[in-house]
Short mmCIF file of C-alpha atoms in Angstrom, two decimals:
data_model
loop_
_atom_site.label_atom_id
_atom_site.label_comp_id
_atom_site.label_asym_id
_atom_site.label_seq_id
_atom_site.Cartn_x
_atom_site.Cartn_y
_atom_site.Cartn_z
CA MET A 1 1.19 -14.05 -2.97
CA SER A 2 1.49 -11.78 -6.01
CA LEU A 3 -1.33 -9.52 -7.10
CA ARG A 4 -1.77 -11.57 -10.26
CA ASN A 5 -2.54 -14.65 -8.16
CA HIS A 6 -5.41 -12.83 -6.48
CA LEU A 7 -7.37 -12.65 -9.74
CA THR A 8 -9.29 -15.82 -8.98
CA ILE A 9 -10.07 -14.63 -5.46
CA ALA A 10 -11.51 -11.16 -5.75
CA LEU A 11 -10.90 -9.18 -8.90
CA LEU A 12 -13.39 -6.42 -9.26
CA GLY A 13 -12.84 -4.82 -12.64
CA CYS A 14 -14.50 -1.51 -13.33
CA THR A 15 -13.96 1.00 -16.12
CA LEU A 16 -13.89 4.61 -15.02
CA ALA A 17 -14.50 7.56 -17.32
CA ALA A 18 -14.74 11.08 -16.01
CA CYS A 19 -14.54 14.64 -17.14
CA ALA A 20 -12.33 16.13 -14.45
CA GLN A 21 -11.98 19.86 -14.31
CA GLY A 22 -9.23 22.31 -13.43
CA ARG A 23 -6.48 20.83 -11.27
CA ASP A 24 -7.72 17.27 -11.96
CA ALA A 25 -7.39 17.41 -15.71
CA ALA A 26 -8.31 14.28 -17.64
CA PRO A 27 -5.33 12.06 -18.53
CA ALA A 28 -3.92 12.48 -22.01
CA ALA A 29 -3.95 8.71 -22.55
CA PRO A 30 -5.95 5.84 -21.02
CA VAL A 31 -4.72 4.91 -17.54
CA SER A 32 -5.41 1.73 -15.61
CA LEU A 33 -5.13 1.81 -11.82
CA THR A 34 -4.99 -1.10 -9.40
CA GLY A 35 -6.25 -1.11 -5.83
CA ALA A 36 -6.32 -3.83 -3.19
CA GLY A 37 -7.56 -4.34 0.33
CA ALA A 38 -10.68 -4.24 2.44
CA THR A 39 -13.84 -6.12 1.50
CA PHE A 40 -15.88 -3.96 3.89
CA PRO A 41 -16.32 -1.03 1.43
CA TYR A 42 -16.56 -3.15 -1.72
CA PRO A 43 -20.35 -2.81 -2.23
CA LEU A 44 -19.92 0.97 -2.24
CA TYR A 45 -16.68 0.97 -4.23
CA ARG A 46 -18.37 -1.10 -6.91
CA ILE A 47 -21.10 1.54 -7.26
CA TRP A 48 -18.59 4.38 -7.16
CA PHE A 49 -16.46 2.80 -9.87
CA ALA A 50 -19.46 2.20 -12.10
CA GLU A 51 -20.74 5.76 -11.69
CA TYR A 52 -17.34 7.34 -12.10
CA GLY A 53 -16.76 5.01 -15.02
CA GLN A 54 -19.19 7.01 -17.11
CA ARG A 55 -17.05 10.11 -16.64
CA THR A 56 -13.36 9.17 -17.02
CA GLY A 57 -10.95 7.37 -19.28
CA VAL A 58 -9.34 5.64 -16.32
CA GLY A 59 -9.67 1.93 -15.54
CA ILE A 60 -9.58 0.55 -12.00
CA ASN A 61 -9.13 -3.06 -10.95
CA TYR A 62 -9.84 -3.61 -7.27
CA PHE A 63 -8.77 -6.78 -5.46
CA ALA A 64 -10.90 -7.33 -2.34
CA VAL A 65 -8.33 -9.41 -0.45
CA GLY A 66 -8.59 -7.97 3.07
CA SER A 67 -6.99 -4.97 4.75
CA ALA A 68 -3.71 -6.61 5.76
CA GLU A 69 -3.03 -8.09 2.34
CA GLY A 70 -3.99 -4.87 0.56
CA LEU A 71 -1.42 -2.85 2.50
CA ARG A 72 1.20 -5.53 1.90
CA LEU A 73 0.60 -5.33 -1.85
CA LEU A 74 0.77 -1.54 -1.73
CA GLY A 75 4.11 -1.74 0.06
CA ARG A 76 5.46 -4.05 -2.63
CA GLY A 77 4.42 -1.67 -5.38
CA GLU A 78 1.85 -4.11 -6.77
CA ALA A 79 -1.09 -1.76 -6.16
CA ASP A 80 -1.59 1.95 -6.79
CA PHE A 81 -3.66 2.32 -3.65
CA GLY A 82 -4.61 0.27 -0.64
CA ALA A 83 -7.90 0.06 1.25
CA THR A 84 -8.03 -0.75 4.93
CA ASP A 85 -10.54 -0.91 7.77
CA LYS A 86 -7.75 -1.15 10.33
CA PRO A 87 -7.29 2.08 12.29
CA VAL A 88 -4.47 4.18 10.92
CA ASN A 89 -2.84 7.36 12.15
CA LEU A 90 -4.17 10.59 10.73
CA PRO A 91 -1.73 12.24 8.33
CA THR A 92 0.76 14.42 10.16
CA ALA A 93 3.56 14.44 7.58
CA PRO A 94 4.75 17.93 6.57
CA PRO A 95 3.74 19.32 3.17
CA GLY A 96 5.85 17.96 0.36
CA SER A 97 6.87 14.82 2.24
CA CYS A 98 6.69 11.42 0.60
CA ALA A 99 4.89 9.70 3.47
CA ARG A 100 1.79 7.60 2.93
CA ILE A 101 -1.49 9.50 2.98
CA THR A 102 -4.51 7.86 4.59
CA VAL A 103 -7.89 9.26 3.57
CA PRO A 104 -11.07 8.29 5.48
CA MET A 105 -13.71 7.34 2.92
CA VAL A 106 -16.81 6.27 4.88
CA ARG A 107 -18.02 4.65 8.08
CA GLY A 108 -20.42 1.73 8.12
CA PRO A 109 -22.24 -0.71 10.41
CA ILE A 110 -21.15 -4.27 11.09
CA ALA A 111 -24.23 -6.48 11.15
CA VAL A 112 -24.67 -9.55 13.34
CA ALA A 113 -26.42 -12.00 11.01
CA TYR A 114 -27.73 -15.48 11.74
CA ASN A 115 -29.56 -18.38 10.12
CA LEU A 116 -32.56 -19.60 12.08
CA PRO A 117 -35.38 -20.40 9.62
CA ALA A 118 -38.94 -19.60 10.67
CA LEU A 119 -37.87 -17.95 13.91
CA GLY A 120 -40.36 -15.16 13.26
CA ALA A 121 -38.69 -12.46 15.35
CA ARG A 122 -35.54 -10.36 15.36
CA LEU A 123 -33.08 -11.42 18.03
CA ASN A 124 -31.43 -9.06 20.51
CA PHE A 125 -27.73 -9.22 21.39
CA ASP A 126 -25.34 -7.29 23.57
CA ALA A 127 -21.54 -7.26 23.79
CA ALA A 128 -21.44 -9.78 26.64
CA LEU A 129 -23.71 -12.27 24.89
CA LEU A 130 -21.82 -12.01 21.62
CA ALA A 131 -18.52 -12.46 23.47
CA ASP A 132 -19.89 -15.63 25.07
CA ILE A 133 -21.13 -16.93 21.70
CA PHE A 134 -17.90 -16.23 19.82
CA SER A 135 -15.86 -17.67 22.71
CA GLY A 136 -17.86 -20.89 22.70
CA ARG A 137 -19.34 -20.46 26.17
CA VAL A 138 -22.85 -20.33 24.67
CA ARG A 139 -23.35 -23.18 22.20
CA GLU A 140 -27.12 -23.61 21.67
CA TRP A 141 -29.66 -21.06 20.47
CA ASN A 142 -32.01 -21.76 23.40
CA ALA A 143 -29.30 -21.09 25.99
CA PRO A 144 -30.43 -19.07 29.04
CA GLN A 145 -28.14 -16.15 28.13
CA ILE A 146 -29.91 -15.73 24.78
CA ALA A 147 -33.35 -16.28 26.28
CA ALA A 148 -32.71 -13.54 28.85
CA LEU A 149 -32.50 -10.92 26.08
CA ASN A 150 -35.30 -12.44 23.99
CA ARG A 151 -38.04 -13.37 26.45
CA ARG A 152 -40.90 -13.36 23.95
CA VAL A 153 -39.11 -15.48 21.34
CA SER A 154 -39.45 -19.25 21.10
CA LEU A 155 -35.83 -20.30 20.68
CA PRO A 156 -34.88 -23.62 19.05
CA PRO A 157 -32.31 -26.02 20.57
CA THR A 158 -30.22 -25.72 17.41
CA PRO A 159 -26.44 -25.81 17.90
CA ILE A 160 -24.67 -22.52 17.19
CA THR A 161 -22.07 -22.43 14.41
CA VAL A 162 -19.77 -19.42 14.69
CA VAL A 163 -18.46 -17.99 11.39
CA HIS A 164 -15.56 -15.54 11.38
CA ARG A 165 -12.97 -14.09 9.02
CA GLY A 166 -9.94 -16.23 8.29
CA THR A 167 -7.29 -13.58 7.54
CA GLY A 168 -6.27 -10.13 8.73
CA SER A 169 -9.35 -7.95 8.64
CA GLY A 170 -10.31 -4.50 9.85
CA THR A 171 -13.90 -5.75 10.13
CA SER A 172 -12.70 -8.44 12.54
CA ARG A 173 -10.77 -5.89 14.53
CA ALA A 174 -13.76 -3.55 14.90
CA PHE A 175 -16.00 -6.46 15.90
CA GLY A 176 -13.36 -7.79 18.30
CA ASP A 177 -13.08 -4.35 19.92
CA PHE A 178 -16.83 -4.37 20.51
CA LEU A 179 -16.60 -7.81 22.12
CA SER A 180 -13.70 -6.59 24.28
CA SER A 181 -15.86 -3.75 25.62
CA SER A 182 -17.84 -6.39 27.57
CA GLY A 183 -14.83 -7.55 29.56
CA ARG A 184 -15.71 -11.11 28.55
CA TRP A 185 -13.65 -11.44 25.37
CA LYS A 186 -10.01 -12.54 25.33
CA GLY A 187 -9.54 -13.04 21.59
CA SER A 188 -8.26 -9.52 21.02
CA ARG A 189 -7.42 -6.34 22.88
CA LEU A 190 -8.48 -2.79 22.19
CA GLY A 191 -5.81 -1.21 20.01
CA ASP A 192 -4.41 -4.59 18.97
CA THR A 193 -3.87 -5.81 15.42
CA SER A 194 -6.47 -7.03 12.94
CA GLU A 195 -5.38 -10.65 13.50
CA VAL A 196 -8.10 -11.66 15.97
CA ARG A 197 -7.62 -15.04 17.65
CA TRP A 198 -10.90 -16.95 17.31
CA PRO A 199 -11.18 -19.86 19.75
CA ILE A 200 -13.96 -21.61 17.81
CA GLY A 201 -15.82 -21.47 14.53
CA ILE A 202 -15.51 -21.67 10.76
CA ALA A 203 -13.06 -19.34 8.99
CA ALA A 204 -14.32 -17.70 5.79
CA GLU A 205 -12.71 -15.43 3.21
CA GLY A 206 -13.85 -11.82 3.29
CA ASN A 207 -17.22 -10.34 4.18
CA ALA A 208 -18.74 -12.18 1.22
CA GLY A 209 -17.41 -15.51 2.46
CA VAL A 210 -18.80 -15.01 5.95
CA ALA A 211 -22.21 -14.05 4.54
CA LEU A 212 -22.30 -17.11 2.28
CA GLU A 213 -21.29 -19.48 5.08
CA VAL A 214 -24.03 -18.12 7.33
CA LYS A 215 -26.55 -18.39 4.51
CA VAL A 216 -25.90 -22.09 3.88
CA THR A 217 -25.49 -23.20 7.52
CA VAL A 218 -28.57 -23.53 9.72
CA GLY A 219 -27.72 -22.30 13.20
CA ALA A 220 -24.83 -20.11 11.99
CA ILE A 221 -23.98 -16.64 13.24
CA GLY A 222 -21.43 -14.24 11.78
CA TYR A 223 -20.44 -10.59 11.49
CA MET A 224 -20.22 -8.63 8.23
CA GLU A 225 -20.71 -5.25 6.63
CA LEU A 226 -24.45 -4.59 6.41
CA SER A 227 -24.71 -4.70 2.60
CA TYR A 228 -23.53 -8.32 2.53
CA ALA A 229 -26.27 -9.34 4.97
CA ARG A 230 -28.88 -7.46 2.94
CA GLN A 231 -27.76 -8.99 -0.36
CA ASN A 232 -27.95 -12.50 1.08
CA ARG A 233 -31.30 -11.84 2.80
CA LEU A 234 -29.96 -12.89 6.17
CA SER A 235 -31.66 -12.29 9.50
CA ILE A 236 -29.99 -9.34 11.19
CA GLY A 237 -29.88 -8.91 14.95
CA ALA A 238 -30.44 -5.82 17.07
CA VAL A 239 -27.53 -4.84 19.32
CA ARG A 240 -27.66 -2.99 22.63
CA ASN A 241 -25.90 0.38 22.53
CA ARG A 242 -24.59 2.63 25.33
CA ASP A 243 -28.05 4.13 25.81
CA ASP A 244 -29.40 0.65 26.61
CA ARG A 245 -31.37 0.56 23.36
CA PHE A 246 -31.44 -2.41 20.99
CA LEU A 247 -30.84 -1.14 17.46
CA ALA A 248 -30.62 -2.90 14.13
CA PRO A 249 -28.06 -1.42 11.72
CA GLY A 250 -29.43 0.91 9.08
CA ALA A 251 -31.56 3.92 9.84
CA GLY A 252 -30.10 4.12 13.36
CA LEU A 253 -26.53 4.17 12.06
CA PRO A 254 -25.23 7.08 14.18
CA ASP A 255 -26.27 5.28 17.38
CA TYR A 256 -25.68 1.69 16.31
CA PRO A 257 -22.79 0.39 18.44
CA ILE A 258 -20.68 -1.68 16.00
CA ILE A 259 -19.20 0.68 13.44
CA ALA A 260 -16.13 0.33 11.24
CA ASN A 261 -14.21 3.03 9.41
CA THR A 262 -12.52 2.47 6.09
CA TRP A 263 -9.58 4.36 4.62
CA LEU A 264 -7.94 4.63 1.22
CA VAL A 265 -4.14 4.68 1.39
CA ILE A 266 -1.95 6.48 -1.16
CA ASP A 267 1.82 5.97 -1.18
CA PRO A 268 3.65 8.63 -3.26
CA MET A 269 6.81 6.52 -3.11
CA HIS A 270 5.16 3.80 -5.19
CA THR A 271 2.93 5.83 -7.52
CA LYS A 272 4.08 7.52 -10.70
CA PRO A 273 2.57 10.94 -11.55
CA ASP A 274 0.57 9.64 -14.53
CA ARG A 275 -1.21 7.27 -12.12
CA GLY A 276 -1.21 9.39 -8.99
CA ARG A 277 -3.07 12.34 -10.45
CA PRO A 278 -6.03 10.25 -11.76
CA LEU A 279 -6.14 8.46 -8.40
CA VAL A 280 -6.37 11.77 -6.52
CA ALA A 281 -9.11 12.93 -8.90
CA PHE A 282 -11.15 9.83 -8.09
CA VAL A 283 -10.72 10.27 -4.34
CA ARG A 284 -11.90 13.87 -4.54
CA TRP A 285 -14.96 12.82 -6.51
CA ALA A 286 -15.79 9.99 -4.10
CA LEU A 287 -15.64 12.26 -1.03
CA THR A 288 -18.02 14.79 -2.56
CA ASP A 289 -20.18 13.59 -5.43
CA GLY A 290 -20.07 10.01 -4.13
CA ALA A 291 -21.69 10.85 -0.79
CA ASP A 292 -25.24 10.21 -2.03
CA GLN A 293 -24.38 6.68 -3.17
CA ALA A 294 -22.78 6.04 0.21
CA ARG A 295 -25.97 6.99 2.04
CA GLU A 296 -28.11 4.87 -0.28
CA LEU A 297 -26.04 1.82 0.72
CA GLU A 298 -26.31 2.77 4.42
CA TYR A 299 -22.74 3.93 4.82
CA LEU A 300 -22.05 7.26 6.53
CA PRO A 301 -19.93 9.70 4.46
CA ILE A 302 -17.28 11.83 6.11
CA SER A 303 -18.27 15.39 6.97
CA ALA A 304 -17.90 18.26 4.53
CA ASP A 305 -15.27 19.82 6.82
CA SER A 306 -13.23 16.61 6.77
CA ALA A 307 -13.57 16.35 3.01
CA THR A 308 -12.20 19.90 2.69
CA ARG A 309 -9.31 19.08 4.99
CA TYR A 310 -8.29 16.05 2.99
CA ASP A 311 -8.78 17.87 -0.29
CA SER A 312 -6.11 20.31 0.89
CA LEU A 313 -3.87 17.42 1.93
CA LEU A 314 -4.20 15.76 -1.48
CA ASP A 315 -3.11 19.02 -3.09
CA LYS A 316 0.25 18.73 -1.33
CA ILE A 317 1.23 15.33 -2.74
CA ASP A 318 4.24 15.72 -5.04
CA PHE A 319 4.17 12.54 -7.09
CA ALA A 320 6.83 13.85 -9.46
CA ARG A 321 9.37 14.21 -6.64
CA CYS A 322 8.45 11.08 -4.69
CA ALA A 323 7.62 8.49 -7.33
CA PRO A 324 10.00 5.72 -8.46
CA ARG A 325 12.18 6.67 -11.45
CA SER A 326 12.04 3.36 -13.31
#
C-alpha cells in the first residue's frame, strides 16, 4: 500500500514553525516532512507538532499506520522518518556511516481497559489472568479466576469480548511479552516479532481502533496506550507488578509492569539534506523542550544523559554524503 493510500486511514497533518538556533538553522524555504508508523506515541506527537508548529516553517504529515507499516514505508522512501514501538538495536554504526539511526523518544504505559457499566470498582489483573483471558480460557466476567483477584467486587456473568490489534504493532508485542512472562501465553515469545498470534477476539486498527471497539462493546477488554483509554473514558484495570502490588497506569508509571518504548527512525540513505536537517532539529527539540508535554500526557521522557548521547549521534549524520542523488 502506498503512502498516499493511507490518507483515509490515519493522516495527522500538523504545521511546524520554529526558530532553530546555531547548528539547526531554519530552512531557507518551506519544507514539508512525512512520517509514518506507531500509533502508540500519536497523542504526544500531535501535541509536539502543534507546539513546534508555532516555531518553525516546516510542515509534518504523520501517518499513524502501525510500527511495521511505518518502517516498510521508510524503507521504500515514502516517508522521511519512521516511528516504531518494536524493540530495535541501539545505534552502533561508526561515525559518518549511512546506517539507520534509531532514537528513543519516550516510554509509556499500556493500559488494560474494559467495558463493564456500573461495576463500581476498579478490577485487578495479573499476567496469568490476562493470558487466560486473551487465550480464551476465561470467557465470562464472573469466572473464578477473575473473582480470585477481585473478592470484594460483584462481577456480572457478562461474556468477555477480547479486542486486539489487527496488524503488526509494537504495542501488541510489548503486551504479548507481558503475557508471556506468566508462562501461560503461547501467542508470542519474548524477543519475537510484533505479529502476535491472537487465538480469539476482534481485530481493530491501531490503538484508537481498539479503544473505540472496547467503548462500544459491553463486556469488551483490550490493551492500548493510556491516553487512548483516558480520551474514551474507559475503565482502566490495575495490574500486579513484580513487587506484588496492583497498580493502575499513570502516577505509578516507573513501577507499572506493562511499559512500551517508542523510537523515531532516521534513514540517511532515503533523506535529502534539505529534509534531514529540519528533521534532526525537530528531534532535538522533542527530546529536550518536549519533555514537559510528555510528562503531562503520562509518558516518561528519556533521561538527560540519553538525550545528550543521541544529540551527539545526530551530529554525525552526513545527509549530503548518504542521501539519494535524484
